[in-house]
Coordinates of C-alpha atoms in Angstrom, one line a residue:
X1 CA 37.2 145.8 57.9
X2 CA 36.4 145.7 61.6
X3 CA 33.8 148.1 63.0
X4 CA 36.4 149.9 65.2
X5 CA 38.6 150.4 62.2
X6 CA 35.6 151.7 60.2
X7 CA 35.0 154.2 63.0
X8 CA 38.5 155.6 62.5
X9 CA 40.2 154.2 65.7
X10 CA 43.8 155.0 65.3
X11 CA 45.9 152.0 64.2
X12 CA 48.2 152.5 67.2
X13 CA 45.4 153.3 69.7
X14 CA 46.1 152.6 73.3
X15 CA 44.8 149.6 75.2
X16 CA 42.2 151.6 77.1
X17 CA 40.8 153.2 74.0
X18 CA 40.7 149.9 72.2
X19 CA 39.0 148.1 75.1
X20 CA 36.3 150.7 75.4
X21 CA 35.5 150.9 71.7
X22 CA 36.3 147.4 70.4
X23 CA 33.6 145.7 68.4
X24 CA 31.1 148.5 68.5
X25 CA 28.8 149.0 65.4
X26 CA 28.8 152.2 63.4
X27 CA 27.0 154.9 65.4
X28 CA 23.3 155.3 64.4
X29 CA 21.0 158.0 65.5
X30 CA 18.7 156.9 68.4
X31 CA 20.4 153.5 68.6
X32 CA 22.4 152.3 71.7
X33 CA 26.2 152.4 71.4
X34 CA 26.3 148.7 72.4
X35 CA 23.1 147.0 71.1
X36 CA 21.3 144.7 73.5
X37 CA 21.5 140.9 73.3
X38 CA 19.7 139.3 70.4
X39 CA 17.6 136.4 71.6
X40 CA 16.8 134.4 68.4
X41 CA 16.7 130.7 67.6
X42 CA 15.9 131.5 63.9
X43 CA 15.7 134.5 61.6
X44 CA 13.5 135.6 58.8
X45 CA 15.0 133.8 55.8
X46 CA 12.9 133.8 52.6
X47 CA 14.4 132.4 49.5
X48 CA 17.9 130.9 49.4
X49 CA 19.6 130.6 52.9
X50 CA 22.3 133.2 52.3
X51 CA 23.6 135.9 54.6
X52 CA 25.3 136.1 58.0
X53 CA 22.4 134.9 60.2
X54 CA 20.3 131.8 59.4
X55 CA 20.0 129.8 62.6
X56 CA 20.8 130.4 66.2
X57 CA 23.4 127.6 66.5
X58 CA 25.4 129.0 63.6
X59 CA 25.7 132.7 64.4
X60 CA 24.2 135.6 66.3
X61 CA 24.6 139.4 66.0
X62 CA 25.6 139.6 69.7
X63 CA 28.4 137.1 69.1
X64 CA 29.5 139.0 66.1
X65 CA 30.1 142.2 68.1
X66 CA 32.0 140.3 70.8
X67 CA 34.1 138.3 68.3
X68 CA 35.2 141.5 66.5
X69 CA 36.0 143.1 69.8
X70 CA 38.2 140.2 71.0
X71 CA 39.9 140.0 67.6
X72 CA 40.8 143.7 67.9
X73 CA 42.3 143.1 71.3
X74 CA 44.2 139.9 70.3
X75 CA 45.6 141.3 67.0
X76 CA 45.1 145.1 66.8
X77 CA 44.9 146.5 63.3
X78 CA 44.8 143.1 61.5
X79 CA 41.8 142.5 59.3
X80 CA 42.6 138.8 58.5
X81 CA 42.1 137.6 62.0
X82 CA 38.9 135.6 63.0
X83 CA 37.6 135.0 66.5
X84 CA 34.9 132.5 67.5
X85 CA 33.3 132.5 70.9
X86 CA 32.2 129.4 72.8
X87 CA 30.1 128.4 75.8
X88 CA 33.3 128.0 78.0
X89 CA 37.0 127.9 77.9
X90 CA 37.0 124.1 77.8
X91 CA 34.7 124.2 74.8
X92 CA 37.2 126.5 73.0
X93 CA 40.1 124.3 73.9
X94 CA 38.3 121.2 72.8
X95 CA 37.3 122.8 69.5
X96 CA 40.9 123.3 68.5
X97 CA 42.1 119.9 69.6
X98 CA 39.3 117.8 68.2
X99 CA 39.0 119.7 64.9
X100 CA 42.7 119.4 64.1
X101 CA 43.6 115.9 65.3
X102 CA 42.8 112.5 63.9
X103 CA 43.5 108.9 64.9
X104 CA 47.3 108.3 64.5
X105 CA 48.2 112.0 65.1
X106 CA 50.4 113.1 68.0
X107 CA 49.8 116.1 70.2
X108 CA 52.1 117.7 72.8
X109 CA 50.4 119.1 75.9
X110 CA 51.9 120.7 79.0
X111 CA 52.2 118.3 82.0
X112 CA 51.6 121.2 84.4
X113 CA 48.7 122.9 82.7
X114 CA 45.1 123.4 83.6
X115 CA 43.7 120.6 85.7
X116 CA 41.1 119.6 83.1
X117 CA 43.8 118.7 80.5
X118 CA 44.2 115.2 81.9
X119 CA 40.5 114.6 81.1
X120 CA 41.1 115.8 77.6
X121 CA 44.1 113.5 77.3
X122 CA 41.9 110.5 78.2
X123 CA 39.5 111.4 75.4
X124 CA 42.2 112.1 72.9
X125 CA 43.8 108.7 73.6
X126 CA 40.4 107.0 73.3
X127 CA 40.2 108.4 69.8
X128 CA 43.6 106.9 68.9
X129 CA 45.6 110.1 69.2
X130 CA 49.0 109.9 70.8
X131 CA 49.4 112.4 73.7
X132 CA 52.9 113.5 74.9
X133 CA 53.5 115.8 77.8
X134 CA 56.3 117.9 79.2
X135 CA 56.6 120.8 81.7
X136 CA 56.2 124.4 80.6
X137 CA 59.4 125.7 82.2
X138 CA 62.6 125.5 80.3
X139 CA 60.8 125.0 77.0
X140 CA 60.8 121.3 77.8
X141 CA 58.0 120.5 75.3
X142 CA 60.6 120.8 72.6
X143 CA 62.0 117.5 73.7
X144 CA 58.9 115.6 72.7
X145 CA 57.8 117.6 69.6
X146 CA 59.2 115.5 66.7
X147 CA 56.4 114.2 64.6
X148 CA 53.6 116.0 66.5
X149 CA 50.8 117.6 64.5
X150 CA 49.9 120.2 67.2
X151 CA 51.7 121.8 70.1
X152 CA 49.6 123.1 73.0
X153 CA 51.3 125.8 75.1
X154 CA 50.0 127.3 78.4
X155 CA 52.0 130.2 79.4
X156 CA 52.0 131.3 82.2
X157 CA 51.0 127.9 83.3
X158 CA 48.1 127.4 85.8
X159 CA 48.7 127.1 88.7
X160 CA 52.5 127.0 88.8
X161 CA 53.1 130.2 86.8
X162 CA 56.0 128.9 84.7
X163 CA 56.6 130.5 81.4
X164 CA 58.0 129.2 78.1
X165 CA 59.5 131.1 75.1
X166 CA 56.6 131.3 72.7
X167 CA 58.7 132.5 69.8
X168 CA 61.2 129.7 70.1
X169 CA 58.6 127.0 70.5
X170 CA 56.6 128.3 67.5
X171 CA 59.7 128.5 65.3
X172 CA 60.7 124.9 66.2
X173 CA 57.1 123.6 65.9
X174 CA 56.5 125.2 62.5
X175 CA 59.9 123.9 61.3
X176 CA 58.7 120.4 62.2
X177 CA 55.3 120.7 60.6
X178 CA 53.3 121.3 63.8
X179 CA 50.6 123.9 64.5
X180 CA 50.8 125.9 67.7
X181 CA 48.0 126.9 70.0
X182 CA 48.6 129.1 73.1
X183 CA 46.3 129.2 76.1
X184 CA 46.3 132.9 76.8
X185 CA 43.8 132.9 79.7
X186 CA 46.1 134.1 82.5
X187 CA 47.8 136.8 80.5
X188 CA 44.7 138.2 78.6
X189 CA 45.3 140.0 75.2
X190 CA 46.5 143.0 77.1
X191 CA 49.3 141.1 78.7
X192 CA 50.3 138.9 75.8
X193 CA 49.4 138.5 72.1
X194 CA 50.3 134.9 70.9
X195 CA 49.5 135.6 67.3
X196 CA 52.0 138.4 67.2
X197 CA 54.5 135.9 68.6
X198 CA 53.8 133.5 65.7
X199 CA 51.2 131.1 67.2
X200 CA 48.4 129.7 64.9
X201 CA 45.7 129.9 67.6
X202 CA 45.2 132.1 70.7
X203 CA 42.7 130.3 73.0
X204 CA 41.3 131.5 76.3
X205 CA 38.7 131.2 78.9
X206 CA 36.8 134.4 78.9
X207 CA 35.4 133.4 82.2
X208 CA 38.5 134.7 83.9
X209 CA 40.1 138.2 83.8
X210 CA 38.9 139.0 80.3
X211 CA 35.4 139.6 81.6
X212 CA 36.4 139.9 85.2
X213 CA 33.2 139.7 87.2
X214 CA 32.8 136.0 87.9
X215 CA 29.3 136.0 86.5
X216 CA 29.5 134.1 83.2
X217 CA 31.2 131.2 81.4
X218 CA 32.8 131.9 78.0
X219 CA 35.7 130.8 75.8
X220 CA 37.2 131.9 72.5
X221 CA 39.6 131.0 69.7
X222 CA 41.4 133.5 67.6
X223 CA 43.4 132.7 64.5
X224 CA 44.5 133.9 61.1
X225 CA 44.3 130.8 58.9
X226 CA 40.9 130.6 57.2
X227 CA 40.9 126.8 56.7
X228 CA 41.9 126.1 60.3
X229 CA 39.3 128.5 61.7
X230 CA 36.7 127.1 59.4
X231 CA 37.4 123.7 61.0
X232 CA 37.0 125.2 64.5
X233 CA 33.7 126.8 63.4
X234 CA 32.4 123.5 62.0
X235 CA 33.3 121.8 65.3
X236 CA 31.3 124.5 67.2
X237 CA 28.3 123.8 65.0
X238 CA 28.6 120.1 65.3
X239 CA 28.7 120.0 69.1
X240 CA 26.6 123.1 69.7
X241 CA 29.1 124.6 72.2
X242 CA 27.7 128.1 71.8
X243 CA 27.4 130.9 74.3
X244 CA 24.0 132.4 75.2
X245 CA 23.4 135.9 73.8
X246 CA 23.1 137.3 77.3
X247 CA 26.5 135.9 78.3
X248 CA 28.0 137.3 75.1
X249 CA 26.5 140.7 75.7
X250 CA 27.7 140.8 79.3
X251 CA 31.2 139.8 78.1
X252 CA 31.3 142.6 75.6
X253 CA 30.1 145.1 78.2
X254 CA 32.8 144.0 80.5
X255 CA 35.6 144.5 78.0
X256 CA 35.1 148.3 78.4
X257 CA 36.8 148.1 81.8
X258 CA 39.4 145.5 80.9
X259 CA 42.4 147.9 80.7
X260 CA 41.4 149.5 84.0
X261 CA 41.0 146.2 85.8
X262 CA 44.1 144.6 84.4
X263 CA 46.3 147.6 85.3
X264 CA 44.9 147.7 88.9
X265 CA 44.9 143.9 89.4
X266 CA 48.4 143.3 88.0
X267 CA 49.9 146.1 90.0
X268 CA 48.3 144.9 93.2
X269 CA 49.4 141.3 92.4
X270 CA 53.0 142.5 92.3
X271 CA 52.6 144.3 95.6
X272 CA 51.1 141.1 97.2
X273 CA 53.9 139.0 95.7
X274 CA 56.6 141.3 97.1
X275 CA 55.0 141.2 100.5
X276 CA 54.9 137.4 100.4
X277 CA 58.5 137.3 99.2
X278 CA 59.6 139.5 102.2
X279 CA 57.7 137.4 104.8
X280 CA 60.1 135.8 107.3
X281 CA 59.1 132.3 106.2
X282 CA 60.2 130.9 102.9
X283 CA 56.9 130.5 100.9
X284 CA 58.2 129.7 97.5
X285 CA 56.4 132.6 95.9
X286 CA 55.8 132.5 92.2
X287 CA 54.9 135.6 90.2
X288 CA 56.4 136.3 86.8
X289 CA 56.6 140.0 87.6
X290 CA 59.0 139.5 90.4
X291 CA 62.6 140.2 89.2
X292 CA 63.9 137.2 91.0
X293 CA 61.2 134.8 89.7
X294 CA 62.5 131.9 87.5
X295 CA 60.1 133.0 84.7
X296 CA 60.8 136.8 84.9
X297 CA 63.4 137.0 82.1
X298 CA 61.5 135.3 79.4
X299 CA 58.1 136.7 80.6
X300 CA 59.6 140.2 80.2
X301 CA 60.5 139.5 76.6
X302 CA 57.0 138.4 75.5
X303 CA 54.5 139.8 78.0
X304 CA 53.2 143.3 78.5
X305 CA 51.7 142.5 81.9
X306 CA 52.3 139.6 84.3
X307 CA 48.8 138.7 85.3
X308 CA 46.7 138.8 88.5
X309 CA 47.6 135.4 89.9
X310 CA 50.2 134.8 92.6
X311 CA 51.1 131.3 94.0
X312 CA 52.9 130.3 97.1
X313 CA 53.2 127.3 99.4
X314 CA 52.5 127.1 103.1
X315 CA 54.2 124.2 105.1
X316 CA 51.1 122.0 105.6
X317 CA 47.5 121.6 104.5
X318 CA 46.2 122.7 108.0
X319 CA 48.3 125.8 107.9
X320 CA 47.0 126.7 104.4
X321 CA 43.4 126.1 105.5
X322 CA 43.9 128.3 108.6
X323 CA 45.4 131.0 106.3
X324 CA 42.4 130.9 104.0
X325 CA 40.0 131.0 107.0
X326 CA 41.7 134.0 108.4
X327 CA 41.4 136.1 105.2
X328 CA 38.7 138.8 105.4
X329 CA 38.9 140.4 101.9
X330 CA 39.6 137.2 100.0
X331 CA 37.0 134.7 99.2
X332 CA 37.9 131.0 99.3
X333 CA 36.8 130.1 95.8
X334 CA 38.2 128.6 92.6
X335 CA 38.7 130.4 89.2
X336 CA 40.6 133.6 88.9
X337 CA 40.7 137.1 87.4
X338 CA 37.6 138.6 89.1
X339 CA 37.4 142.0 90.6
X340 CA 37.0 140.4 94.0
X341 CA 40.1 138.6 95.3
X342 CA 39.9 134.8 95.7
X343 CA 42.3 132.1 96.9
X344 CA 42.2 128.4 97.4
X345 CA 44.3 125.5 98.4
X346 CA 44.7 124.1 94.9
X347 CA 45.4 120.5 96.0
X348 CA 41.8 120.1 97.1
X349 CA 40.8 119.3 93.6
X350 CA 43.3 116.5 93.1
X351 CA 44.2 117.4 89.5
X352 CA 47.4 119.5 90.0
X353 CA 50.8 118.1 91.0
X354 CA 51.2 120.7 93.8
X355 CA 52.0 120.3 97.6
X356 CA 49.2 120.1 100.1
X357 CA 49.9 123.7 101.3
X358 CA 50.0 125.2 97.8
X359 CA 47.8 128.3 97.5
X360 CA 46.7 130.0 94.3
X361 CA 45.6 133.6 94.9
X362 CA 43.8 135.7 92.4
X363 CA 44.2 139.4 93.1
X364 CA 41.2 141.6 92.6
X365 CA 40.6 145.3 92.5
X366 CA 40.6 146.1 96.2
X367 CA 42.9 148.8 97.5
X368 CA 46.4 147.4 97.5
X369 CA 47.2 148.5 101.0
X370 CA 44.1 146.8 102.4
X371 CA 44.7 143.6 100.5
X372 CA 48.4 143.3 101.5
X373 CA 47.4 144.0 105.1
X374 CA 44.8 141.3 105.0
X375 CA 47.2 138.7 103.5
X376 CA 49.9 139.5 106.1
X377 CA 47.5 139.4 108.9
X378 CA 46.2 136.0 107.8
X379 CA 49.8 134.7 107.5
X380 CA 50.5 135.8 111.1
X381 CA 47.2 134.5 112.4
X382 CA 47.5 131.1 110.7
X383 CA 51.0 130.6 112.1
X384 CA 49.9 130.4 115.7

């Protein structure tokens, strides 16, 4: 039983209550409600090496609290779910791919996913694994699914914000003998719960909105199947892709404000998207929360919140760079999900198939009116 369940947290507790209390240990007199980070490479271990903590690469009490907390957010009320935390989102992604696939297997990846996936593809192919790709939108990955061992879904996709039907893809994949992993980074567990939609793994970068302060790197994998999660755990042990205890503690501390941050950021993202949509120029605005967005219908069926990322395209690279320079409240930086708004011309990295003027904006926790005014001013200023 999870600690929060042991404390009597109602099965149907709200997101805010769950985020504030998830993963906390049983209250103990004179002890902190959230214990501090445990810095230990080894533990006292007389006799046979049994018990939960033996060596620092295998487990840590600070990880345990965080893993339980994330599991409670990803699958509320379910005791058979396991979560494992990693040093980064890419470490978590790699753990699923490389623990489940062998030479001769086939895997389906999104062709429009996170820009590091092409690097992963090269390594998979070097190991003799067949990699197939298709876009996220229109459930196009179904067209290359036959015979695959694993389907990797990223929805909403980053940075294009396309959405696919998780239930449909999971049903088809399972019918064809494939496992399904969903990258849930952009949605967060408060916006979307892949395991409830049938996925085998929910994987995410905790670097982004989950922790929300841009001050740590973290990743996690959540799943129900004990054998599959055991393989992921072995992979973590083999490669040593473990988070530091301080990062794990900071992440758990940050979860307490997750619902507050998500609610504010997502609402402001919609306001920004609406302002961009109504701008006199056609900007090709993408945000799943806009009723007219190509992803809105399916997103509304499987998402409880649409995320904090908005994308749009300015006519040229110079115009996009002038726009970014004119912003006062938005930092020109990569990553997304932080309480301080950021934006970047995504094409500068070279890994995404986007136009030169494509801008990915991560909406923070600033006052909506201030942020919208800043964006509109920068659009006007950059147009001269």
